[in-house]
Amino acid sequence: MHKSNESFRKTIESLVALVPVGSVTTYGDLATMAGAPFAARAVGGLAHYGDINLPWHRVVNSKGGMARGYPGGMESHARQLRLDGIKVTKYKVDNFEELRWHGIAR
DNA sequence: CGAGTGACCGCAA
DNA sequence: ATTGCGGCCACTC
């Protein structure tokens, strides 16, 4: 059988790469999708140490807010989201629940 | 291998 | 709204 040989890292990075433009996801959701509902922090770790080429700006916290240690600060994070066509007010994604990505085939 | 780090999460005061 | 604390996880050094 196929065991989930793919490391969390790869799984998470794959998911992040799939988040559609205009949508967002959260660290917790990614962790859950990857099968580790309590690994939100680990996802944050990957955001920091992982592949910088991935669209990490589409990953926000559980409240739809900007990430704390985003390079350049929350302003930078918000700017990136706006470039995706996402509206951000007070460092929070507008219509967060609407734009929230539910993964592939939910 | 052990300790430290972190872009989290939820709850309590 | 803000601050503090514990918890859980993977990664780096």
Short mmCIF file of N, CA and C (backbone and C1' of nucleotides) in Angstrom, two decimals:
data_model
loop_
_atom_site.label_atom_id
_atom_site.label_comp_id
_atom_site.label_asym_id
_atom_site.label_seq_id
_atom_site.Cartn_x
_atom_site.Cartn_y
_atom_site.Cartn_z
N MET A 1 0.83 -1.21 0.00
CA MET A 1 0.00 0.00 0.00
C MET A 1 0.85 1.24 0.00
N HIS A 2 0.23 2.30 -0.34
CA HIS A 2 0.99 3.55 -0.35
C HIS A 2 0.90 4.24 0.99
N LYS A 3 1.97 4.25 1.63
CA LYS A 3 1.98 4.98 2.89
C LYS A 3 2.26 6.44 2.53
N SER A 4 1.80 7.33 3.37
CA SER A 4 2.03 8.75 3.11
C SER A 4 3.49 9.06 3.34
N ASN A 5 4.26 8.69 2.36
CA ASN A 5 5.70 8.93 2.50
C ASN A 5 6.03 10.41 2.38
N GLU A 6 5.18 11.13 1.71
CA GLU A 6 5.46 12.55 1.52
C GLU A 6 5.50 13.23 2.87
N SER A 7 6.57 13.94 3.07
CA SER A 7 6.70 14.66 4.33
C SER A 7 5.67 15.75 4.41
N PHE A 8 5.43 16.18 5.60
CA PHE A 8 4.49 17.27 5.81
C PHE A 8 4.87 18.42 4.92
N ARG A 9 6.12 18.65 4.95
CA ARG A 9 6.64 19.76 4.18
C ARG A 9 6.16 19.72 2.74
N LYS A 10 6.34 18.58 2.11
CA LYS A 10 5.92 18.48 0.73
C LYS A 10 4.42 18.60 0.57
N THR A 11 3.72 17.98 1.48
CA THR A 11 2.27 18.05 1.41
C THR A 11 1.79 19.49 1.53
N ILE A 12 2.27 20.15 2.53
CA ILE A 12 1.87 21.55 2.76
C ILE A 12 2.27 22.42 1.58
N GLU A 13 3.50 22.26 1.16
CA GLU A 13 3.96 23.10 0.05
C GLU A 13 3.13 22.86 -1.20
N SER A 14 2.73 21.63 -1.41
CA SER A 14 1.89 21.32 -2.57
C SER A 14 0.58 22.07 -2.47
N LEU A 15 -0.01 21.98 -1.29
CA LEU A 15 -1.30 22.65 -1.07
C LEU A 15 -1.19 24.15 -1.28
N VAL A 16 -0.17 24.74 -0.69
CA VAL A 16 0.00 26.19 -0.81
C VAL A 16 0.10 26.59 -2.27
N ALA A 17 0.79 25.76 -3.03
CA ALA A 17 0.97 26.05 -4.45
C ALA A 17 -0.35 25.99 -5.20
N LEU A 18 -1.31 25.29 -4.64
CA LEU A 18 -2.60 25.12 -5.31
C LEU A 18 -3.65 26.14 -4.94
N VAL A 19 -3.37 26.94 -3.94
CA VAL A 19 -4.37 27.94 -3.55
C VAL A 19 -4.59 28.90 -4.72
N PRO A 20 -5.82 28.98 -5.18
CA PRO A 20 -6.14 29.81 -6.35
C PRO A 20 -5.95 31.31 -6.07
N VAL A 21 -5.63 32.02 -7.11
CA VAL A 21 -5.50 33.47 -6.99
C VAL A 21 -6.86 34.00 -6.58
N GLY A 22 -6.85 34.88 -5.61
CA GLY A 22 -8.12 35.44 -5.17
C GLY A 22 -8.70 34.70 -3.98
N SER A 23 -8.08 33.59 -3.62
CA SER A 23 -8.54 32.84 -2.46
C SER A 23 -7.47 32.86 -1.39
N VAL A 24 -7.84 32.49 -0.20
CA VAL A 24 -6.88 32.42 0.88
C VAL A 24 -7.13 31.14 1.68
N THR A 25 -6.17 30.81 2.50
CA THR A 25 -6.33 29.64 3.36
C THR A 25 -5.65 29.99 4.67
N THR A 26 -5.77 29.12 5.63
CA THR A 26 -5.15 29.42 6.92
C THR A 26 -4.14 28.35 7.28
N TYR A 27 -3.29 28.67 8.22
CA TYR A 27 -2.28 27.72 8.66
C TYR A 27 -2.98 26.48 9.21
N GLY A 28 -4.00 26.72 9.98
CA GLY A 28 -4.74 25.61 10.58
C GLY A 28 -5.42 24.75 9.53
N ASP A 29 -6.01 25.38 8.54
CA ASP A 29 -6.69 24.62 7.49
C ASP A 29 -5.70 23.75 6.74
N LEU A 30 -4.57 24.33 6.42
CA LEU A 30 -3.55 23.57 5.69
C LEU A 30 -3.13 22.37 6.52
N ALA A 31 -2.92 22.61 7.79
CA ALA A 31 -2.50 21.53 8.68
C ALA A 31 -3.56 20.43 8.68
N THR A 32 -4.81 20.84 8.78
CA THR A 32 -5.90 19.87 8.79
C THR A 32 -5.95 19.10 7.48
N MET A 33 -5.84 19.83 6.38
CA MET A 33 -5.86 19.18 5.07
C MET A 33 -4.73 18.17 4.96
N ALA A 34 -3.62 18.49 5.60
CA ALA A 34 -2.46 17.60 5.53
C ALA A 34 -2.61 16.45 6.51
N GLY A 35 -3.68 16.47 7.28
CA GLY A 35 -3.91 15.37 8.21
C GLY A 35 -3.37 15.60 9.61
N ALA A 36 -2.99 16.83 9.91
CA ALA A 36 -2.47 17.13 11.24
C ALA A 36 -3.12 18.40 11.77
N PRO A 37 -4.33 18.28 12.24
CA PRO A 37 -5.13 19.42 12.69
C PRO A 37 -4.47 20.30 13.74
N PHE A 38 -3.48 19.78 14.42
CA PHE A 38 -2.83 20.59 15.45
C PHE A 38 -1.44 21.09 15.05
N ALA A 39 -1.19 20.98 13.77
CA ALA A 39 0.15 21.37 13.32
C ALA A 39 0.20 22.74 12.67
N ALA A 40 -0.73 23.58 13.03
CA ALA A 40 -0.75 24.92 12.44
C ALA A 40 0.59 25.61 12.63
N ARG A 41 1.14 25.41 13.80
CA ARG A 41 2.42 26.07 14.09
C ARG A 41 3.52 25.55 13.19
N ALA A 42 3.45 24.27 12.92
CA ALA A 42 4.46 23.67 12.04
C ALA A 42 4.35 24.28 10.66
N VAL A 43 3.12 24.54 10.23
CA VAL A 43 2.93 25.16 8.92
C VAL A 43 3.59 26.53 8.92
N GLY A 44 3.41 27.23 10.03
CA GLY A 44 4.05 28.54 10.14
C GLY A 44 5.55 28.39 10.03
N GLY A 45 6.04 27.30 10.58
CA GLY A 45 7.49 27.06 10.51
C GLY A 45 7.93 26.89 9.07
N LEU A 46 7.11 26.19 8.30
CA LEU A 46 7.47 25.98 6.90
C LEU A 46 7.41 27.29 6.14
N ALA A 47 6.46 28.11 6.51
CA ALA A 47 6.34 29.41 5.85
C ALA A 47 7.64 30.19 6.04
N HIS A 48 8.25 29.93 7.18
CA HIS A 48 9.48 30.65 7.50
C HIS A 48 10.71 29.99 6.88
N TYR A 49 10.78 28.68 7.01
CA TYR A 49 11.96 27.97 6.51
C TYR A 49 11.78 27.34 5.14
N GLY A 50 10.53 27.20 4.70
CA GLY A 50 10.27 26.49 3.45
C GLY A 50 10.54 27.27 2.18
N ASP A 51 9.99 26.76 1.11
CA ASP A 51 10.18 27.34 -0.21
C ASP A 51 9.61 28.75 -0.32
N ILE A 52 10.50 29.68 -0.49
CA ILE A 52 10.11 31.09 -0.55
C ILE A 52 9.37 31.43 -1.82
N ASN A 53 9.44 30.54 -2.81
CA ASN A 53 8.77 30.81 -4.09
C ASN A 53 7.27 30.60 -4.04
N LEU A 54 6.81 29.91 -3.02
CA LEU A 54 5.37 29.63 -2.92
C LEU A 54 4.59 30.86 -2.48
N PRO A 55 3.33 30.91 -2.84
CA PRO A 55 2.45 32.05 -2.52
C PRO A 55 1.99 32.05 -1.07
N TRP A 56 2.94 32.21 -0.17
CA TRP A 56 2.62 32.19 1.26
C TRP A 56 1.71 33.35 1.67
N HIS A 57 1.69 34.37 0.84
CA HIS A 57 0.84 35.51 1.19
C HIS A 57 -0.64 35.13 1.18
N ARG A 58 -0.96 34.00 0.54
CA ARG A 58 -2.36 33.56 0.52
C ARG A 58 -2.70 32.78 1.78
N VAL A 59 -1.74 32.68 2.66
CA VAL A 59 -1.98 31.98 3.91
C VAL A 59 -2.10 33.02 5.03
N VAL A 60 -3.26 33.04 5.65
CA VAL A 60 -3.50 34.00 6.73
C VAL A 60 -3.84 33.24 8.01
N ASN A 61 -3.96 33.97 9.09
CA ASN A 61 -4.27 33.28 10.35
C ASN A 61 -5.75 32.96 10.45
N SER A 62 -6.11 32.26 11.48
CA SER A 62 -7.48 31.76 11.62
C SER A 62 -8.54 32.86 11.64
N LYS A 63 -8.12 34.08 11.86
CA LYS A 63 -9.08 35.18 11.90
C LYS A 63 -9.09 35.96 10.59
N GLY A 64 -8.35 35.44 9.64
CA GLY A 64 -8.29 36.13 8.35
C GLY A 64 -7.35 37.32 8.40
N GLY A 65 -6.50 37.33 9.38
CA GLY A 65 -5.57 38.46 9.54
C GLY A 65 -4.19 38.18 8.98
N MET A 66 -3.43 39.25 8.81
CA MET A 66 -2.08 39.14 8.29
C MET A 66 -1.19 38.36 9.26
N ALA A 67 -0.19 37.71 8.68
CA ALA A 67 0.74 36.95 9.51
C ALA A 67 1.68 37.90 10.24
N ARG A 68 2.10 37.50 11.39
CA ARG A 68 2.93 38.37 12.23
C ARG A 68 4.35 38.58 11.73
N GLY A 69 4.98 37.55 11.32
CA GLY A 69 6.39 37.73 10.90
C GLY A 69 6.61 37.77 9.41
N TYR A 70 5.60 38.11 8.70
CA TYR A 70 5.73 38.18 7.24
C TYR A 70 6.83 39.16 6.88
N PRO A 71 7.72 38.75 5.96
CA PRO A 71 8.82 39.62 5.57
C PRO A 71 8.30 40.97 5.08
N GLY A 72 8.74 42.02 5.69
CA GLY A 72 8.27 43.33 5.28
C GLY A 72 7.09 43.77 6.14
N GLY A 73 6.62 42.86 6.97
CA GLY A 73 5.54 43.21 7.88
C GLY A 73 4.16 42.97 7.31
N MET A 74 3.18 43.20 8.13
CA MET A 74 1.80 42.97 7.73
C MET A 74 1.39 43.85 6.57
N GLU A 75 1.99 45.00 6.47
CA GLU A 75 1.66 45.89 5.36
C GLU A 75 2.02 45.22 4.05
N SER A 76 3.19 44.63 4.04
CA SER A 76 3.66 43.94 2.85
C SER A 76 2.73 42.79 2.51
N HIS A 77 2.33 42.07 3.54
CA HIS A 77 1.43 40.95 3.36
C HIS A 77 0.12 41.43 2.74
N ALA A 78 -0.43 42.47 3.30
CA ALA A 78 -1.69 43.03 2.79
C ALA A 78 -1.53 43.46 1.34
N ARG A 79 -0.40 44.07 1.06
CA ARG A 79 -0.15 44.54 -0.31
C ARG A 79 -0.20 43.37 -1.28
N GLN A 80 0.47 42.30 -0.92
CA GLN A 80 0.49 41.11 -1.77
C GLN A 80 -0.91 40.57 -2.02
N LEU A 81 -1.71 40.54 -0.99
CA LEU A 81 -3.08 40.03 -1.15
C LEU A 81 -3.87 40.92 -2.09
N ARG A 82 -3.65 42.21 -1.97
CA ARG A 82 -4.38 43.14 -2.84
C ARG A 82 -4.00 42.91 -4.29
N LEU A 83 -2.75 42.56 -4.51
CA LEU A 83 -2.30 42.29 -5.88
C LEU A 83 -3.04 41.08 -6.45
N ASP A 84 -3.52 40.25 -5.55
CA ASP A 84 -4.29 39.08 -5.97
C ASP A 84 -5.76 39.45 -6.16
N GLY A 85 -6.05 40.72 -5.90
CA GLY A 85 -7.43 41.16 -6.06
C GLY A 85 -8.23 41.00 -4.77
N ILE A 86 -7.53 40.69 -3.70
CA ILE A 86 -8.20 40.50 -2.42
C ILE A 86 -8.22 41.82 -1.66
N LYS A 87 -9.35 42.13 -1.10
CA LYS A 87 -9.47 43.38 -0.37
C LYS A 87 -9.11 43.15 1.09
N VAL A 88 -8.27 44.03 1.59
CA VAL A 88 -7.84 43.89 2.98
C VAL A 88 -8.12 45.19 3.74
N THR A 89 -8.76 45.06 4.88
CA THR A 89 -9.07 46.22 5.70
C THR A 89 -8.56 46.00 7.11
N LYS A 90 -7.77 46.91 7.58
CA LYS A 90 -7.21 46.79 8.93
C LYS A 90 -6.50 45.45 9.10
N TYR A 91 -5.70 45.12 8.13
CA TYR A 91 -4.93 43.87 8.20
C TYR A 91 -5.82 42.63 8.32
N LYS A 92 -7.03 42.75 7.79
CA LYS A 92 -7.92 41.58 7.80
C LYS A 92 -8.52 41.43 6.41
N VAL A 93 -8.60 40.19 5.96
CA VAL A 93 -9.16 39.91 4.65
C VAL A 93 -10.67 40.12 4.66
N ASP A 94 -11.16 40.92 3.73
CA ASP A 94 -12.61 41.12 3.63
C ASP A 94 -13.26 39.85 3.11
N ASN A 95 -14.46 39.58 3.59
CA ASN A 95 -15.18 38.37 3.16
C ASN A 95 -14.31 37.14 3.34
N PHE A 96 -13.59 37.13 4.41
CA PHE A 96 -12.69 36.03 4.70
C PHE A 96 -13.33 34.66 4.48
N GLU A 97 -14.44 34.44 5.12
CA GLU A 97 -15.10 33.13 5.00
C GLU A 97 -15.47 32.79 3.56
N GLU A 98 -15.68 33.82 2.76
CA GLU A 98 -16.06 33.60 1.36
C GLU A 98 -14.85 33.22 0.53
N LEU A 99 -13.78 33.91 0.78
CA LEU A 99 -12.56 33.68 -0.01
C LEU A 99 -11.77 32.48 0.47
N ARG A 100 -12.13 32.01 1.62
CA ARG A 100 -11.43 30.87 2.21
C ARG A 100 -11.46 29.66 1.28
N TRP A 101 -10.29 29.15 1.03
CA TRP A 101 -10.16 28.00 0.13
C TRP A 101 -10.44 26.71 0.88
N HIS A 102 -11.30 25.90 0.32
CA HIS A 102 -11.67 24.67 1.01
C HIS A 102 -10.89 23.46 0.54
N GLY A 103 -9.84 23.69 -0.18
CA GLY A 103 -9.03 22.57 -0.64
C GLY A 103 -9.59 22.00 -1.92
N ILE A 104 -9.02 20.92 -2.36
CA ILE A 104 -9.44 20.29 -3.60
C ILE A 104 -10.67 19.43 -3.37
N ALA A 105 -11.71 19.68 -4.13
CA ALA A 105 -12.93 18.88 -4.04
C ALA A 105 -13.45 18.83 -2.61
N ARG A 106 -13.16 19.85 -1.88
CA ARG A 106 -13.62 19.93 -0.50
C ARG A 106 -13.45 18.65 0.26
P DC B 1 18.22 9.27 17.39
"O5'" DC B 1 18.80 10.46 18.28
"C5'" DC B 1 19.73 10.11 19.29
"C4'" DC B 1 20.04 11.31 20.16
"C3'" DC B 1 18.75 11.95 20.69
"O3'" DC B 1 18.95 12.35 22.03
"C1'" DC B 1 20.02 13.55 19.46
P DG B 2 17.78 12.80 22.99
"O5'" DG B 2 18.12 14.36 23.13
"C5'" DG B 2 19.35 14.75 23.74
"C4'" DG B 2 19.38 16.25 23.92
"C3'" DG B 2 18.08 16.81 24.49
"O3'" DG B 2 18.39 17.80 25.45
"C1'" DG B 2 18.50 17.77 22.35
P DA B 3 17.25 18.65 26.16
"O5'" DA B 3 17.40 20.06 25.42
"C5'" DA B 3 18.69 20.65 25.32
"C4'" DA B 3 18.60 21.93 24.51
"C3'" DA B 3 17.46 22.83 24.95
"O3'" DA B 3 17.94 24.16 25.01
"C1'" DA B 3 17.26 22.34 22.63
P DG B 4 17.02 25.39 25.41
"O5'" DG B 4 16.76 26.06 23.98
"C5'" DG B 4 17.86 26.35 23.14
"C4'" DG B 4 17.37 26.88 21.80
"C3'" DG B 4 16.28 27.95 21.93
"O3'" DG B 4 16.62 29.04 21.06
"C1'" DG B 4 15.55 26.24 20.47
P DT B 5 15.69 30.31 21.02
"O5'" DT B 5 14.84 30.03 19.69
"C5'" DT B 5 15.54 29.86 18.46
"C4'" DT B 5 14.55 29.69 17.32
"C3'" DT B 5 13.42 30.71 17.30
"O3'" DT B 5 13.33 31.26 16.00
"C1'" DT B 5 12.57 28.53 17.09
P DG B 6 12.72 32.72 15.84
"O5'" DG B 6 11.29 32.34 15.25
"C5'" DG B 6 11.19 31.77 13.95
"C4'" DG B 6 9.76 31.34 13.72
"C3'" DG B 6 8.72 32.32 14.26
"O3'" DG B 6 7.92 32.82 13.19
"C1'" DG B 6 8.22 30.08 14.88
P DA B 7 7.91 34.42 12.98
"O5'" DA B 7 6.69 34.66 12.03
"C5'" DA B 7 5.48 35.15 12.54
"C4'" DA B 7 4.34 34.76 11.62
"C3'" DA B 7 3.93 33.30 11.75
"O3'" DA B 7 2.51 33.21 11.66
"C1'" DA B 7 4.54 33.76 9.54
P DC B 8 1.75 33.52 13.05
"O5'" DC B 8 1.14 32.07 13.30
"C5'" DC B 8 1.02 31.14 12.24
"C4'" DC B 8 0.08 30.04 12.71
"C3'" DC B 8 -1.27 30.59 13.17
"O3'" DC B 8 -2.31 29.77 12.68
"C1'" DC B 8 -0.26 29.35 14.92
P DC B 9 -3.81 30.20 13.08
"O5'" DC B 9 -4.02 29.42 14.44
"C5'" DC B 9 -4.16 28.00 14.42
"C4'" DC B 9 -4.92 27.55 15.65
"C3'" DC B 9 -6.13 28.43 15.93
"O3'" DC B 9 -7.25 27.64 16.24
"C1'" DC B 9 -4.67 28.42 17.80
P DG B 10 -8.69 28.32 16.39
"O5'" DG B 10 -8.94 28.20 17.97
"C5'" DG B 10 -8.71 26.97 18.61
"C4'" DG B 10 -8.79 27.16 20.12
"C3'" DG B 10 -9.92 28.10 20.52
"O3'" DG B 10 -10.70 27.48 21.53
"C1'" DG B 10 -7.87 28.85 21.45
P DC B 11 -11.96 28.27 22.11
"O5'" DC B 11 -11.44 28.53 23.59
"C5'" DC B 11 -10.72 27.50 24.27
"C4'" DC B 11 -10.02 28.08 25.49
"C3'" DC B 11 -10.95 28.98 26.31
"O3'" DC B 11 -10.82 28.66 27.69
"C1'" DC B 11 -8.96 30.12 25.77
P DA B 12 -11.95 29.27 28.72
"O5'" DA B 12 -11.00 30.10 29.70
"C5'" DA B 12 -9.88 29.45 30.30
"C4'" DA B 12 -8.99 30.49 30.96
"C3'" DA B 12 -9.76 31.43 31.89
"O3'" DA B 12 -9.03 31.65 33.09
"C1'" DA B 12 -8.60 32.68 30.24
P DA B 13 -9.82 32.44 34.29
"O5'" DA B 13 -9.09 33.85 34.32
"C5'" DA B 13 -7.69 33.91 34.56
"C4'" DA B 13 -7.18 35.35 34.41
"C3'" DA B 13 -8.02 36.36 35.18
"O3'" DA B 13 -7.18 37.33 35.81
"C1'" DA B 13 -7.90 36.99 32.91
P DA C 1 -11.81 43.91 18.40
"O5'" DA C 1 -11.19 44.63 19.67
"C5'" DA C 1 -11.03 46.03 19.72
"C4'" DA C 1 -9.96 46.34 20.71
"C3'" DA C 1 -8.68 45.57 20.42
"O3'" DA C 1 -7.55 46.40 20.62
"C1'" DA C 1 -9.49 45.02 22.59
P DT C 2 -6.14 45.88 20.18
"O5'" DT C 2 -5.47 45.37 21.53
"C5'" DT C 2 -5.46 46.23 22.66
"C4'" DT C 2 -4.78 45.53 23.84
"C3'" DT C 2 -3.53 44.73 23.45
"O3'" DT C 2 -2.48 45.08 24.34
"C1'" DT C 2 -5.00 43.40 24.72
P DT C 3 -0.99 44.49 24.13
"O5'" DT C 3 -0.99 43.33 25.23
"C5'" DT C 3 -1.23 43.67 26.59
"C4'" DT C 3 -1.16 42.43 27.46
"C3'" DT C 3 0.05 41.54 27.14
"O3'" DT C 3 0.77 41.28 28.34
"C1'" DT C 3 -1.96 40.26 27.14
P DG C 4 2.08 40.37 28.32
"O5'" DG C 4 1.47 38.98 28.80
"C5'" DG C 4 0.63 38.98 29.94
"C4'" DG C 4 0.23 37.55 30.29
"C3'" DG C 4 1.37 36.54 30.10
"O3'" DG C 4 1.41 35.68 31.22
"C1'" DG C 4 -0.54 35.89 28.82
P DC C 5 2.63 34.65 31.36
"O5'" DC C 5 1.89 33.29 30.96
"C5'" DC C 5 0.59 33.03 31.47
"C4'" DC C 5 0.11 31.68 30.98
"C3'" DC C 5 1.23 30.69 30.69
"O3'" DC C 5 0.93 29.43 31.26
"C1'" DC C 5 -0.18 30.91 28.79
P DG C 6 2.07 28.28 31.30
"O5'" DG C 6 1.30 27.18 30.44
"C5'" DG C 6 -0.05 26.87 30.77
"C4'" DG C 6 -0.65 25.99 29.70
"C3'" DG C 6 0.25 24.81 29.30
"O3'" DG C 6 -0.56 23.65 29.18
"C1'" DG C 6 -0.26 26.13 27.39
P DG C 7 0.13 22.28 28.87
"O5'" DG C 7 -0.23 22.13 27.33
"C5'" DG C 7 -1.57 22.23 26.92
"C4'" DG C 7 -1.68 22.02 25.42
"C3'" DG C 7 -0.70 20.94 24.93
"O3'" DG C 7 -1.40 20.04 24.07
"C1'" DG C 7 -0.43 22.96 23.70
P DC C 8 -0.74 18.54 23.86
"O5'" DC C 8 -1.05 18.24 22.34
"C5'" DC C 8 -1.64 19.20 21.53
"C4'" DC C 8 -0.95 19.34 20.18
"C3'" DC C 8 0.24 18.39 19.96
"O3'" DC C 8 0.12 17.74 18.69
"C1'" DC C 8 0.87 20.61 19.51
P DC C 9 1.10 16.57 18.31
"O5'" DC C 9 1.92 17.26 17.15
"C5'" DC C 9 1.24 17.87 16.07
"C4'" DC C 9 2.21 18.61 15.17
"C3'" DC C 9 3.49 17.82 14.91
"O3'" DC C 9 3.65 17.56 13.53
"C1'" DC C 9 3.97 20.11 15.45
P DA C 10 4.65 16.47 13.05
"O5'" DA C 10 5.71 17.38 12.28
"C5'" DA C 10 5.26 18.15 11.17
"C4'" DA C 10 6.32 19.17 10.79
"C3'" DA C 10 7.65 18.54 10.39
"O3'" DA C 10 8.13 19.23 9.24
"C1'" DA C 10 7.99 20.08 12.15
P DC C 11 9.42 18.72 8.52
"O5'" DC C 11 10.43 19.89 8.92
"C5'" DC C 11 10.11 21.23 8.51
"C4'" DC C 11 11.16 22.19 9.02
"C3'" DC C 11 12.60 21.74 8.76
"O3'" DC C 11 13.34 22.79 8.15
"C1'" DC C 11 12.27 22.25 11.06
P DT C 12 14.87 22.49 7.68
"O5'" DT C 12 15.70 23.32 8.74
"C5'" DT C 12 15.34 24.70 8.98
"C4'" DT C 12 16.20 25.26 10.11
"C3'" DT C 12 17.71 25.02 9.90
"O3'" DT C 12 18.39 26.22 10.21
"C1'" DT C 12 17.03 24.16 11.99
P DC C 13 19.95 26.35 9.83
"O5'" DC C 13 20.62 26.09 11.25
"C5'" DC C 13 20.29 26.93 12.37
"C4'" DC C 13 21.03 26.44 13.61
"C3'" DC C 13 22.46 25.99 13.32
"O3'" DC C 13 23.33 26.46 14.34
"C1'" DC C 13 21.29 24.26 14.38
#
